Short mmCIF file of N, CA and C in Angstrom, two decimals:
data_model
loop_
_atom_site.label_atom_id
_atom_site.label_comp_id
_atom_site.label_asym_id
_atom_site.label_seq_id
_atom_site.Cartn_x
_atom_site.Cartn_y
_atom_site.Cartn_z
N UNK A 1 30.22 -43.90 112.46
CA UNK A 1 29.01 -43.30 111.91
C UNK A 1 29.41 -43.11 110.52
N UNK A 2 28.27 -43.33 109.63
CA UNK A 2 28.39 -43.15 108.16
C UNK A 2 27.50 -42.09 107.78
N UNK A 3 27.88 -41.04 107.06
CA UNK A 3 27.16 -39.96 106.64
C UNK A 3 26.41 -40.33 105.27
N UNK A 4 25.38 -39.76 105.07
CA UNK A 4 24.58 -39.99 103.81
C UNK A 4 24.62 -38.66 102.88
N UNK A 5 25.29 -38.87 101.75
CA UNK A 5 25.49 -37.66 100.91
C UNK A 5 24.94 -38.07 99.49
N UNK A 6 24.75 -37.10 98.80
CA UNK A 6 24.45 -37.24 97.24
C UNK A 6 25.76 -37.66 96.54
N UNK A 7 25.58 -38.46 95.67
CA UNK A 7 26.67 -39.16 94.86
C UNK A 7 26.85 -38.22 93.53
N UNK A 8 25.88 -37.31 93.35
CA UNK A 8 25.72 -36.75 92.02
C UNK A 8 26.44 -35.38 91.98
N UNK A 9 26.73 -34.85 90.84
CA UNK A 9 27.37 -33.40 90.86
C UNK A 9 26.53 -32.35 91.32
N UNK A 10 26.92 -31.17 91.44
CA UNK A 10 26.19 -30.23 91.69
C UNK A 10 25.15 -29.75 90.81
N UNK A 11 23.93 -29.67 91.16
CA UNK A 11 22.79 -29.48 90.23
C UNK A 11 22.91 -27.89 89.89
N UNK A 12 22.86 -27.69 88.57
CA UNK A 12 22.91 -26.20 88.07
C UNK A 12 21.50 -25.92 87.59
N UNK A 13 21.21 -24.65 87.34
CA UNK A 13 19.87 -24.33 86.90
C UNK A 13 19.76 -24.74 85.39
N UNK A 14 18.62 -25.37 85.25
CA UNK A 14 18.19 -25.98 83.89
C UNK A 14 17.97 -24.54 82.88
N UNK A 15 17.98 -24.91 81.69
CA UNK A 15 17.59 -23.77 80.76
C UNK A 15 16.31 -23.30 81.04
N UNK A 16 15.40 -24.12 81.54
CA UNK A 16 13.90 -23.56 81.81
C UNK A 16 13.91 -22.84 83.09
N UNK A 17 14.74 -23.02 84.05
CA UNK A 17 14.69 -22.41 85.32
C UNK A 17 15.39 -21.09 85.43
N UNK A 18 15.75 -20.26 84.27
CA UNK A 18 16.67 -19.14 84.41
C UNK A 18 15.69 -17.99 84.08
N UNK A 19 16.10 -16.92 84.60
CA UNK A 19 15.44 -15.80 84.24
C UNK A 19 15.55 -15.26 82.79
N UNK A 20 14.71 -14.49 82.22
CA UNK A 20 14.76 -14.11 80.94
C UNK A 20 16.09 -13.10 80.51
N UNK A 21 16.67 -13.31 79.48
CA UNK A 21 17.74 -12.49 79.14
C UNK A 21 17.38 -11.00 78.84
N UNK A 22 18.25 -10.18 78.81
CA UNK A 22 17.99 -8.80 78.36
C UNK A 22 17.46 -8.70 77.02
N UNK A 23 17.66 -9.44 76.15
CA UNK A 23 17.26 -9.68 74.57
C UNK A 23 15.91 -9.95 74.87
N UNK A 24 15.67 -11.03 75.41
CA UNK A 24 14.29 -11.41 75.66
C UNK A 24 13.30 -10.45 76.19
N UNK A 25 13.77 -9.80 77.25
CA UNK A 25 12.89 -8.81 77.79
C UNK A 25 12.82 -7.64 76.79
N UNK A 26 13.76 -7.26 76.02
CA UNK A 26 13.54 -6.36 74.89
C UNK A 26 12.49 -6.85 73.94
N UNK A 27 12.60 -8.04 73.57
CA UNK A 27 11.68 -8.52 72.44
C UNK A 27 10.20 -8.44 73.00
N UNK A 28 9.98 -8.75 74.39
CA UNK A 28 8.68 -8.71 74.95
C UNK A 28 8.21 -7.19 74.94
N UNK A 29 9.11 -6.28 75.45
CA UNK A 29 8.86 -4.91 75.29
C UNK A 29 8.45 -4.38 74.01
N UNK A 30 9.12 -4.99 72.93
CA UNK A 30 8.78 -4.48 71.63
C UNK A 30 7.37 -5.07 71.23
N UNK A 31 7.11 -6.29 71.61
CA UNK A 31 5.93 -6.71 71.36
C UNK A 31 4.58 -6.26 72.17
N UNK A 32 4.79 -5.68 73.10
CA UNK A 32 3.81 -5.28 74.22
C UNK A 32 2.70 -4.56 73.59
N UNK A 33 2.90 -3.60 72.79
CA UNK A 33 1.71 -3.05 72.26
C UNK A 33 0.74 -3.75 71.38
N UNK A 34 1.36 -4.85 70.72
CA UNK A 34 0.70 -5.82 69.96
C UNK A 34 -0.20 -6.67 70.95
N UNK A 35 0.46 -7.10 71.95
CA UNK A 35 -0.31 -7.99 73.01
C UNK A 35 -1.36 -7.18 73.61
N UNK A 36 -1.18 -5.91 74.03
CA UNK A 36 -2.22 -5.06 74.69
C UNK A 36 -3.44 -4.87 73.66
N UNK A 37 -3.15 -4.67 72.46
CA UNK A 37 -4.29 -4.51 71.42
C UNK A 37 -5.07 -5.83 71.32
N UNK A 38 -4.36 -6.97 71.16
CA UNK A 38 -5.00 -8.37 71.25
C UNK A 38 -5.81 -8.74 72.50
N UNK A 39 -5.35 -8.26 73.62
CA UNK A 39 -6.12 -8.53 74.76
C UNK A 39 -7.29 -7.56 74.69
N UNK A 40 -7.24 -6.40 74.23
CA UNK A 40 -8.51 -5.60 74.11
C UNK A 40 -9.62 -6.07 73.19
N UNK A 41 -8.90 -6.77 72.06
CA UNK A 41 -9.86 -7.44 71.29
C UNK A 41 -10.60 -8.71 71.82
N UNK A 42 -9.71 -9.45 72.48
CA UNK A 42 -10.36 -10.49 73.21
C UNK A 42 -11.36 -9.94 74.24
N UNK A 43 -11.09 -9.14 74.98
CA UNK A 43 -12.14 -8.50 75.77
C UNK A 43 -13.42 -8.07 75.23
N UNK A 44 -13.17 -7.46 74.00
CA UNK A 44 -14.50 -7.10 73.40
C UNK A 44 -15.23 -8.17 72.86
N UNK A 45 -14.47 -9.28 72.36
CA UNK A 45 -15.24 -10.56 71.81
C UNK A 45 -15.90 -11.30 73.15
N UNK A 46 -15.28 -11.37 74.32
CA UNK A 46 -15.83 -11.93 75.38
C UNK A 46 -16.99 -11.24 75.91
N UNK A 47 -17.10 -9.95 75.93
CA UNK A 47 -18.31 -9.23 76.29
C UNK A 47 -19.32 -9.58 75.22
N UNK A 48 -19.21 -9.61 74.05
CA UNK A 48 -20.15 -9.94 73.11
C UNK A 48 -20.71 -11.40 73.25
N UNK A 49 -19.89 -12.20 73.79
CA UNK A 49 -20.42 -13.50 73.92
C UNK A 49 -21.29 -13.60 75.11
N UNK A 50 -21.17 -12.86 76.13
CA UNK A 50 -21.98 -12.90 77.34
C UNK A 50 -23.52 -12.50 77.07
N UNK A 51 -23.77 -11.88 75.92
CA UNK A 51 -25.18 -11.38 75.73
C UNK A 51 -25.30 -11.40 74.26
N UNK A 52 -26.68 -10.97 73.92
CA UNK A 52 -26.78 -10.98 72.53
C UNK A 52 -26.09 -9.78 71.91
N UNK A 53 -25.11 -9.97 70.95
CA UNK A 53 -24.42 -8.86 70.55
C UNK A 53 -25.28 -7.57 69.81
N UNK A 54 -24.80 -6.42 70.28
CA UNK A 54 -25.76 -5.42 69.63
C UNK A 54 -24.75 -4.46 68.75
N UNK A 55 -25.31 -3.30 68.25
CA UNK A 55 -24.45 -2.43 67.54
C UNK A 55 -23.24 -1.83 68.21
N UNK A 56 -23.35 -1.53 69.43
CA UNK A 56 -22.19 -1.25 70.19
C UNK A 56 -21.14 -2.20 70.43
N UNK A 57 -21.64 -3.45 70.45
CA UNK A 57 -20.53 -4.50 70.63
C UNK A 57 -19.76 -4.72 69.27
N UNK A 58 -20.70 -4.55 68.37
CA UNK A 58 -20.02 -4.81 66.86
C UNK A 58 -19.15 -3.78 66.57
N UNK A 59 -19.26 -2.47 67.02
CA UNK A 59 -18.38 -1.44 66.88
C UNK A 59 -17.21 -1.61 67.65
N UNK A 60 -17.45 -2.03 68.99
CA UNK A 60 -16.32 -2.24 69.92
C UNK A 60 -15.34 -3.31 69.19
N UNK A 61 -15.77 -4.37 68.47
CA UNK A 61 -14.91 -5.49 68.09
C UNK A 61 -14.31 -4.95 66.92
N UNK A 62 -15.12 -4.18 65.88
CA UNK A 62 -14.38 -3.64 64.67
C UNK A 62 -13.24 -2.60 64.95
N UNK A 63 -13.46 -1.85 66.13
CA UNK A 63 -12.53 -0.91 66.45
C UNK A 63 -11.24 -1.64 67.08
N UNK A 64 -11.54 -2.47 67.92
CA UNK A 64 -10.49 -3.40 68.43
C UNK A 64 -9.64 -3.96 67.21
N UNK A 65 -10.26 -4.61 66.32
CA UNK A 65 -9.71 -5.33 65.25
C UNK A 65 -8.80 -4.40 64.44
N UNK A 66 -9.43 -3.23 64.03
CA UNK A 66 -8.50 -2.17 63.54
C UNK A 66 -7.31 -1.70 64.31
N UNK A 67 -7.43 -1.70 65.60
CA UNK A 67 -6.45 -1.32 66.42
C UNK A 67 -5.25 -2.43 66.26
N UNK A 68 -5.65 -3.62 66.30
CA UNK A 68 -4.67 -4.73 66.33
C UNK A 68 -4.06 -4.55 64.91
N UNK A 69 -4.73 -4.38 63.88
CA UNK A 69 -3.99 -4.38 62.64
C UNK A 69 -3.15 -3.22 62.53
N UNK A 70 -3.47 -2.03 63.00
CA UNK A 70 -2.66 -0.78 62.93
C UNK A 70 -1.34 -1.18 63.82
N UNK A 71 -1.55 -1.53 65.02
CA UNK A 71 -0.27 -1.90 65.90
C UNK A 71 0.66 -2.82 65.23
N UNK A 72 0.04 -3.93 64.69
CA UNK A 72 0.77 -4.80 63.87
C UNK A 72 1.65 -4.35 62.73
N UNK A 73 1.05 -3.46 62.06
CA UNK A 73 1.59 -2.64 60.88
C UNK A 73 2.75 -1.84 61.49
N UNK A 74 2.66 -1.10 62.60
CA UNK A 74 3.52 -0.38 63.09
C UNK A 74 4.73 -1.16 63.65
N UNK A 75 4.43 -2.28 64.19
CA UNK A 75 5.52 -3.20 64.47
C UNK A 75 6.31 -3.54 63.48
N UNK A 76 5.60 -3.91 62.40
CA UNK A 76 6.23 -4.53 61.19
C UNK A 76 7.21 -3.57 60.53
N UNK A 77 6.73 -2.36 60.43
CA UNK A 77 7.49 -1.34 59.99
C UNK A 77 8.78 -0.99 60.70
N UNK A 78 8.62 -1.16 62.11
CA UNK A 78 9.82 -1.00 62.94
C UNK A 78 10.88 -2.18 62.95
N UNK A 79 10.58 -3.37 62.49
CA UNK A 79 11.47 -4.41 62.46
C UNK A 79 12.54 -4.11 61.45
N UNK A 80 12.63 -3.09 60.80
CA UNK A 80 13.80 -2.65 59.84
C UNK A 80 14.89 -2.22 60.64
N UNK A 81 14.50 -1.81 62.00
CA UNK A 81 15.67 -1.39 62.98
C UNK A 81 16.15 -2.65 63.57
N UNK A 82 17.35 -2.79 63.76
CA UNK A 82 17.99 -3.86 64.42
C UNK A 82 17.67 -3.73 66.07
N UNK A 83 16.74 -4.66 66.44
CA UNK A 83 16.45 -4.89 67.78
C UNK A 83 17.07 -6.23 68.49
N UNK A 84 17.94 -6.05 69.39
CA UNK A 84 18.61 -7.38 69.95
C UNK A 84 17.51 -8.27 70.31
N UNK A 85 17.61 -9.49 69.80
CA UNK A 85 16.86 -10.58 70.24
C UNK A 85 15.59 -10.75 69.44
N UNK A 86 15.36 -9.81 68.59
CA UNK A 86 14.15 -9.89 67.76
C UNK A 86 14.57 -10.05 66.21
N UNK A 87 14.16 -11.07 65.69
CA UNK A 87 14.54 -11.39 64.28
C UNK A 87 13.49 -10.94 63.23
N UNK A 88 13.88 -10.41 62.34
CA UNK A 88 12.88 -9.88 61.18
C UNK A 88 12.20 -11.09 60.38
#
């Protein structure tokens, strides 16, 4: 009786199949306020697309844009600190 087996070496996890490192998770956590603010801006823009924009929609979008800018500024000011995995 002849056994059929693989003739190749053991398959290891590819670079794309691995979990995020601690440094990558720290970088994501550092950028999370910016991501949330950008999602809020996108939500406001989507709401304005569904109907004729009114003054409330315009205010909501302006407020969300200001928040994105403020959060980005705060994040840029914090990059003077050394955060592992985040390059300035």
